[in-house]
CSV table of C-alpha atoms in Angstrom, one decimal:
chain,number,residue,atom,x,y,z
M,128,ASP,CA,25.7,15.7,-17.2
M,129,LEU,CA,25.5,13.1,-14.4
M,130,THR,CA,28.0,15.0,-12.3
M,131,HIS,CA,25.5,18.0,-12.1
M,132,VAL,CA,25.6,19.7,-8.7
M,133,CYS,CA,28.5,17.4,-7.7
M,134,SER,CA,31.1,18.7,-10.1
M,135,SER,CA,33.1,20.5,-7.4
M,136,GLU,CA,32.9,17.3,-5.2
M,137,PRO,CA,33.2,14.4,-7.7
M,138,ASP,CA,33.4,11.8,-4.8
M,139,ARG,CA,29.8,12.6,-4.1
M,140,VAL,CA,28.8,10.5,-7.1
M,141,LEU,CA,28.9,6.8,-6.1
M,142,TRP,CA,28.0,5.5,-9.5
M,143,SER,CA,26.2,6.8,-12.7
M,144,ASN,CA,25.1,5.2,-15.9
M,145,VAL,CA,23.8,6.4,-19.3
M,146,LYS,CA,22.7,4.2,-22.2
M,147,MET,CA,21.5,4.9,-25.7
M,148,VAL,CA,18.6,2.5,-26.0
M,149,SER,CA,17.3,3.8,-29.4
M,150,GLY,CA,17.9,6.6,-31.8
M,151,ASP,CA,15.7,8.9,-29.8
M,152,MET,CA,15.9,7.7,-26.2
M,153,LEU,CA,18.5,7.7,-23.4
M,154,MET,CA,18.1,5.8,-20.0
M,155,GLY,CA,20.3,5.7,-16.9
M,156,GLY,CA,20.6,6.8,-13.4
M,157,ARG,CA,23.0,7.7,-10.6
M,158,SER,CA,23.6,7.5,-6.8
M,159,THR,CA,25.0,10.3,-4.8
M,160,ASN,CA,26.2,11.1,-1.3
M,161,LEU,CA,24.7,14.5,-1.5
M,162,TRP,CA,22.6,15.4,1.6
M,163,ALA,CA,20.9,12.0,1.7
M,164,ALA,CA,23.8,9.5,1.5
M,165,GLY,CA,23.3,6.8,-1.2
M,166,ARG,CA,20.1,8.1,-2.7
M,167,GLU,CA,19.3,6.7,-6.2
M,168,ILE,CA,17.4,8.3,-9.1
M,169,TYR,CA,16.8,6.8,-12.5
M,170,PHE,CA,15.6,8.4,-15.7
M,171,ALA,CA,14.3,7.7,-19.2
M,172,MET,CA,14.7,10.6,-21.6
M,173,LYS,CA,13.0,10.7,-25.0
M,174,PHE,CA,13.5,13.2,-27.8
M,175,SER,CA,10.9,14.2,-30.4
M,176,LYS,CA,13.2,13.2,-33.3
M,177,PRO,CA,16.1,10.9,-33.7
M,178,PHE,CA,19.6,12.3,-33.1
M,179,THR,CA,22.2,12.1,-35.8
M,180,SER,CA,25.1,11.1,-33.5
M,181,PHE,CA,25.8,10.3,-29.9
M,182,GLU,CA,28.8,10.7,-27.7
M,183,ILE,CA,29.7,9.6,-24.1
M,184,PHE,CA,32.4,11.2,-22.0
M,185,SER,CA,34.0,9.7,-18.9
M,186,GLU,CA,36.2,12.0,-16.8
M,187,ASP,CA,35.7,14.5,-19.7
M,188,GLN,CA,37.4,12.1,-22.0
M,189,PRO,CA,35.4,10.6,-25.0
M,190,LEU,CA,34.7,6.9,-25.1
M,191,ALA,CA,35.0,5.0,-28.3
M,192,ALA,CA,33.0,6.5,-31.2
M,193,ASN,CA,30.6,3.5,-31.3
M,194,ALA,CA,30.1,3.5,-27.4
M,195,ARG,CA,26.4,3.3,-26.5
M,196,GLU,CA,26.7,3.0,-22.7
M,197,GLY,CA,28.9,4.7,-20.1
M,198,ASN,CA,29.4,3.8,-16.4
M,199,GLY,CA,31.5,5.6,-13.9
M,200,LYS,CA,31.6,8.6,-11.4
M,201,SER,CA,31.8,11.3,-14.1
M,202,ILE,CA,29.6,10.5,-17.0
M,203,LYS,CA,28.3,13.0,-19.6
M,204,ALA,CA,26.4,12.4,-22.8
M,205,VAL,CA,26.1,14.6,-25.9
M,206,VAL,CA,23.5,14.2,-28.6
M,207,HIS,CA,23.7,15.9,-32.0
M,208,PHE,CA,20.8,16.8,-34.3
M,209,ALA,CA,20.4,18.0,-37.9
M,210,THR,CA,17.9,20.9,-37.7
M,211,THR,CA,16.3,23.5,-40.0
M,212,GLU,CA,16.1,27.1,-39.0
M,213,GLY,CA,13.6,27.7,-36.2
M,214,GLU,CA,13.0,24.0,-35.7
M,215,ALA,CA,12.1,23.0,-32.1
M,216,ILE,CA,13.1,19.7,-30.6
M,217,LEU,CA,11.0,18.5,-27.7
M,218,LEU,CA,12.4,16.5,-24.8
M,219,LYS,CA,10.5,14.6,-22.0
M,220,THR,CA,12.0,12.8,-19.0
M,221,GLY,CA,10.5,10.2,-16.7
M,222,LEU,CA,11.9,9.6,-13.2
M,223,SER,CA,11.9,6.7,-10.9
M,224,SER,CA,13.5,5.6,-7.6
M,225,VAL,CA,13.3,2.0,-8.6
M,226,SER,CA,14.9,1.6,-12.1
M,227,ALA,CA,15.4,3.2,-15.5
M,228,GLU,CA,12.7,0.8,-16.8
M,229,GLY,CA,10.3,2.1,-14.1
M,230,ALA,CA,11.1,5.7,-15.3
M,231,LYS,CA,10.2,4.7,-18.8
M,232,LYS,CA,6.9,3.2,-17.6
M,233,ASN,CA,6.1,6.5,-15.7
M,234,LEU,CA,7.0,8.5,-18.8
M,235,ASP,CA,4.8,6.4,-21.1
M,236,ALA,CA,1.9,6.5,-18.7
M,237,GLU,CA,2.1,10.2,-17.7
M,238,ILE,CA,3.1,12.0,-20.9
M,239,PRO,CA,2.4,9.6,-23.8
M,240,GLY,CA,2.3,12.3,-26.5
M,241,TRP,CA,4.1,15.5,-27.6
M,242,ASP,CA,1.5,18.1,-26.7
M,243,PHE,CA,3.7,20.6,-24.8
M,244,ASP,CA,1.0,23.2,-24.5
M,245,GLY,CA,-1.5,20.5,-23.4
M,246,VAL,CA,0.8,19.3,-20.6
M,247,ARG,CA,1.4,22.9,-19.5
M,248,ALA,CA,-2.4,23.6,-19.5
M,249,SER,CA,-3.1,20.4,-17.6
M,250,ALA,CA,-0.5,21.4,-14.9
M,251,HIS,CA,-2.0,24.9,-14.7
M,252,LYS,CA,-5.5,23.5,-14.3
M,253,ALA,CA,-4.3,21.2,-11.5
M,254,TRP,CA,-2.8,24.1,-9.6
M,255,VAL,CA,-5.9,26.2,-10.1
M,256,ARG,CA,-8.0,23.4,-8.6
M,257,GLU,CA,-5.7,22.9,-5.6
M,258,LEU,CA,-5.3,26.7,-4.9
M,259,SER,CA,-9.1,27.1,-5.1
M,260,ALA,CA,-9.5,25.2,-1.9
M,261,ILE,CA,-9.2,28.5,-0.1
M,262,GLU,CA,-11.0,31.7,-1.3
M,263,ILE,CA,-10.1,35.2,0.0
M,264,ASP,CA,-12.5,38.1,0.6
M,265,GLY,CA,-10.9,41.5,0.7
M,266,GLY,CA,-7.2,42.3,0.8
M,267,SER,CA,-5.0,43.9,-1.9
M,268,GLU,CA,-3.9,42.1,-5.1
M,269,ARG,CA,-0.4,42.1,-3.6
M,270,GLN,CA,-1.6,40.4,-0.4
M,271,LYS,CA,-3.4,37.8,-2.4
M,272,GLU,CA,-0.3,37.1,-4.4
M,273,ILE,CA,1.7,36.6,-1.2
M,274,PHE,CA,-1.0,34.3,0.3
M,275,TYR,CA,-1.4,32.1,-2.8
M,276,THR,CA,2.4,32.0,-3.3
M,277,GLY,CA,2.7,30.7,0.2
M,278,MET,CA,-0.1,28.2,-0.4
M,279,TYR,CA,1.6,27.0,-3.6
M,280,GLN,CA,4.9,26.5,-1.7
M,281,ALA,CA,3.1,24.5,1.0
M,282,LEU,CA,1.9,22.1,-1.7
M,283,VAL,CA,5.2,21.5,-3.4
M,284,ALA,CA,6.2,18.8,-0.9
M,285,PRO,CA,6.0,16.1,0.3
M,286,SER,CA,6.4,14.9,-3.3
M,287,LEU,CA,5.2,11.7,-4.8
M,288,PHE,CA,7.9,9.0,-4.9
M,289,ASP,CA,6.4,5.9,-6.4
M,290,ASP,CA,6.0,4.4,-9.9
M,291,VAL,CA,2.8,4.0,-11.8
M,292,ASP,CA,2.9,0.3,-11.2
M,293,GLY,CA,2.9,0.9,-7.4
M,294,GLN,CA,6.6,0.0,-6.9
M,295,TYR,CA,8.8,2.2,-4.7
M,296,ARG,CA,12.2,2.1,-3.0
M,297,GLY,CA,11.8,1.9,0.7
M,298,MET,CA,13.9,3.3,3.5
M,299,ASP,CA,15.6,-0.1,3.8
M,300,GLY,CA,16.9,0.3,0.2
M,301,ALA,CA,14.6,-2.5,-1.1
M,302,VAL,CA,11.9,-2.3,-3.7
M,303,HIS,CA,8.4,-2.7,-2.4
M,304,THR,CA,4.9,-2.6,-3.9
M,305,LEU,CA,2.2,-0.4,-2.4
M,306,ASP,CA,-1.3,-1.5,-1.4
M,307,ALA,CA,-4.0,-0.2,-3.8
M,308,GLY,CA,-4.8,3.4,-3.2
M,309,GLU,CA,-1.6,4.2,-1.2
M,310,HIS,CA,1.4,6.4,-2.2
M,311,ASN,CA,5.0,6.7,-1.2
M,312,TYR,CA,6.5,10.2,-0.7
M,313,SER,CA,9.8,12.0,-0.4
M,314,THR,CA,11.0,15.3,1.0
M,315,PHE,CA,9.2,15.3,4.4
M,316,SER,CA,10.7,18.5,5.8
M,317,LEU,CA,9.2,17.6,9.1
M,318,TRP,CA,11.0,20.0,11.5
M,319,ASP,CA,9.8,22.8,9.2
M,320,THR,CA,6.3,21.5,8.5
M,321,TYR,CA,4.9,19.8,11.6
M,322,ARG,CA,3.8,23.1,13.2
M,323,ALA,CA,1.7,24.6,10.5
M,324,ALA,CA,1.9,22.9,7.1
M,325,HIS,CA,0.6,19.5,8.2
M,326,PRO,CA,-2.3,21.0,10.3
M,327,LEU,CA,-3.1,23.0,7.1
M,328,TYR,CA,-3.2,19.7,5.1
M,329,ILE,CA,-5.8,18.3,7.4
M,330,LEU,CA,-8.0,21.4,6.7
M,331,MET,CA,-7.5,21.6,2.9
M,332,GLN,CA,-5.9,18.4,1.7
M,333,GLY,CA,-7.8,15.9,3.9
M,334,LYS,CA,-8.0,13.3,1.2
M,335,ARG,CA,-4.2,13.0,1.1
M,336,VAL,CA,-3.5,13.0,4.8
M,337,PRO,CA,-4.1,9.2,5.4
M,338,SER,CA,-1.6,8.4,2.6
M,339,LEU,CA,1.0,10.8,4.0
M,340,VAL,CA,0.7,9.4,7.6
M,341,ASN,CA,0.7,5.8,6.4
M,342,CYS,CA,3.9,6.5,4.4
M,343,LEU,CA,5.6,7.9,7.6
M,344,VAL,CA,4.5,4.7,9.5
M,345,ARG,CA,6.0,2.5,6.7
M,346,MET,CA,9.2,4.6,6.8
M,347,ALA,CA,9.5,4.1,10.5
M,348,GLU,CA,9.1,0.3,10.1
M,349,GLN,CA,11.5,0.0,7.2
M,350,SER,CA,14.2,2.5,8.0
M,351,PRO,CA,17.4,1.4,9.8
M,352,ALA,CA,17.3,4.9,11.3
M,353,GLY,CA,13.9,4.4,12.8
M,354,MET,CA,11.4,7.2,13.1
M,355,PRO,CA,11.5,9.6,10.1
M,356,VAL,CA,13.2,12.9,10.9
M,357,TRP,CA,13.9,14.5,7.4
M,358,PRO,CA,13.6,11.7,4.8
M,359,LEU,CA,14.7,12.4,1.3
M,360,HIS,CA,14.7,9.9,-1.6
M,361,ALA,CA,14.4,6.8,0.6
M,362,LYS,CA,17.2,7.9,2.8
M,363,GLU,CA,17.3,9.5,6.3
M,364,THR,CA,19.1,12.8,6.3
M,365,ALA,CA,18.7,13.2,10.1
M,366,CYS,CA,18.5,16.9,9.4
M,367,MET,CA,17.3,19.1,12.3
M,368,THR,CA,16.3,18.1,15.8
M,369,GLY,CA,13.4,16.1,17.3
M,370,TYR,CA,11.5,13.2,15.7
M,371,HIS,CA,8.4,15.2,14.5
M,372,SER,CA,6.9,12.4,12.4
M,373,VAL,CA,5.3,11.3,15.7
M,374,VAL,CA,3.5,14.7,15.8
M,375,VAL,CA,2.1,14.3,12.3
M,376,MET,CA,0.8,10.8,13.2
M,377,ALA,CA,-0.7,11.8,16.6
M,378,GLU,CA,-2.4,14.9,15.2
M,379,ALA,CA,-4.1,12.9,12.4
M,380,VAL,CA,-5.3,10.3,14.8
M,381,ALA,CA,-6.4,12.9,17.4
M,382,LYS,CA,-8.4,14.7,14.7
M,383,GLY,CA,-10.2,11.6,13.5
M,384,VAL,CA,-8.6,11.3,10.1
M,385,PRO,CA,-9.8,7.9,8.8
M,386,GLY,CA,-7.7,5.1,7.3
M,387,ILE,CA,-4.9,5.3,9.9
M,388,ASP,CA,-4.1,2.3,12.2
M,389,ALA,CA,-3.2,4.0,15.6
M,390,GLY,CA,-1.8,0.7,17.0
M,391,ARG,CA,0.5,0.3,14.1
M,392,ALA,CA,1.6,3.9,14.2
M,393,TRP,CA,2.3,3.6,17.9
M,394,ARG,CA,4.3,0.4,17.5
M,395,ALA,CA,6.4,2.2,14.9
M,396,ALA,CA,7.0,5.2,17.2
M,397,ARG,CA,7.4,3.5,20.5
M,398,LYS,CA,11.1,2.6,20.2
M,399,ARG,CA,12.1,6.2,19.6
M,400,ALA,CA,9.8,7.6,22.2
M,401,LEU,CA,10.6,5.2,25.0
M,402,VAL,CA,13.7,3.2,24.4
M,403,GLU,CA,16.4,4.7,22.0
M,404,ASP,CA,19.1,7.0,23.2
M,405,TYR,CA,18.8,9.2,20.2
M,406,GLN,CA,20.7,12.5,20.3
M,407,GLY,CA,20.3,13.2,24.0
M,408,LEU,CA,16.9,11.5,24.4
M,409,ASP,CA,18.1,9.3,27.3
M,410,ALA,CA,19.1,12.4,29.3
M,411,PHE,CA,15.8,14.1,28.5
M,412,ARG,CA,13.9,11.1,29.8
M,413,THR,CA,15.9,10.8,33.1
M,414,LYS,CA,16.4,14.5,33.9
M,415,GLY,CA,13.7,16.3,31.9
M,416,TYR,CA,16.2,18.4,30.1
M,417,ILE,CA,19.4,18.1,28.1
M,418,ALA,CA,22.5,19.8,29.5
M,419,ALA,CA,24.3,22.2,27.2
M,420,ASP,CA,27.8,20.8,28.0
M,421,LYS,CA,26.7,17.2,27.1
M,422,GLU,CA,24.8,17.5,23.8
M,423,PRO,CA,24.8,20.1,21.0
M,424,GLU,CA,21.6,22.1,20.3
M,425,SER,CA,20.5,21.2,23.9
M,426,ALA,CA,17.8,23.8,24.2
M,427,SER,CA,16.2,23.1,20.8
M,428,LYS,CA,16.3,19.4,21.5
M,429,THR,CA,14.8,19.8,25.0
M,430,LEU,CA,11.9,21.8,23.5
M,431,ASP,CA,11.4,19.4,20.6
M,432,TYR,CA,11.5,16.3,22.7
M,433,ALA,CA,9.0,17.8,25.2
M,434,TYR,CA,6.5,18.3,22.5
M,435,ASP,CA,7.3,15.0,20.7
M,436,ALA,CA,6.9,13.1,24.0
M,437,TRP,CA,3.4,14.7,24.6
M,438,ALA,CA,2.4,13.8,21.0
M,439,ALA,CA,3.7,10.3,21.5
M,440,ALA,CA,1.5,10.0,24.6
M,441,VAL,CA,-1.5,11.1,22.6
M,442,LEU,CA,-0.7,8.5,20.0
M,443,ALA,CA,-0.2,5.8,22.7
M,444,GLU,CA,-3.5,6.6,24.3
M,445,ALA,CA,-5.3,6.4,21.0
M,446,ALA,CA,-3.7,3.0,20.5
M,447,GLY,CA,-4.9,1.8,23.9
M,448,ALA,CA,-1.4,1.5,25.2
M,449,GLU,CA,-2.2,2.9,28.6
M,450,ALA,CA,0.9,1.4,30.3
M,451,ASP,CA,3.2,3.1,27.8
């Protein structure tokens, strides 16, 4: 159902597509104006056995019986199977921000077989490894559950958002290819995470921090909106106040995280920090505060910009930009 989560607001779907490419695989994608305007996601969906028939509905009306592809703003597909009692049909889906073909590449590379229990066990093993980065002495079982649940939630995002061949959709809407060893990410909930989650990553996820910071720098360079605020699926949501990507960059540089070009990071941040009149920033620069009758969320923005300006200065100093 490619209207999923948009059914009450169908205009949120800009376009959607589903295509039967074989008797056991569907491919397609959609673009939505839901939270992040114009974000795109593509899929490749494979079943463990061929289906006996296939239907496509547009605006809840069936297309021709032999239709193998549907395009529109309200597309749904139905697959039918002949089954025996107790038979299980497995389904696996690859995702991509680039294309349905990219989604298929990801699916083939990441889950080539049909070992459901093996995939589950592998995921469990990966989480045990990451959660073992911190060991607790003392405390009740309930307190440990609360701690490790919080730690688990801290590791759910930012999420990987590149294909196995290194391609990704940038904040400019174009498809780019990553340098070897780099990754692209989505769901940088920066207003919520710059205070504590990102400092925690430096302590327990140090190997990932350079990639996270370099991604934010690329986003700032590519995005028409400039410095990342709350990027989701290669689009800027501009959700919350401040421009806290500068804090994440500055902290990593200040704490000596390797593999980050401070000069490049500062060049990416400089326009927002010193030039742009972004949501009351000009008033903050000239007066040192934002007046409540001139700009909404004035107190929050004043506090956020004060900290962001200091972080920007730390980053500029590290880059040798003393005049800035």
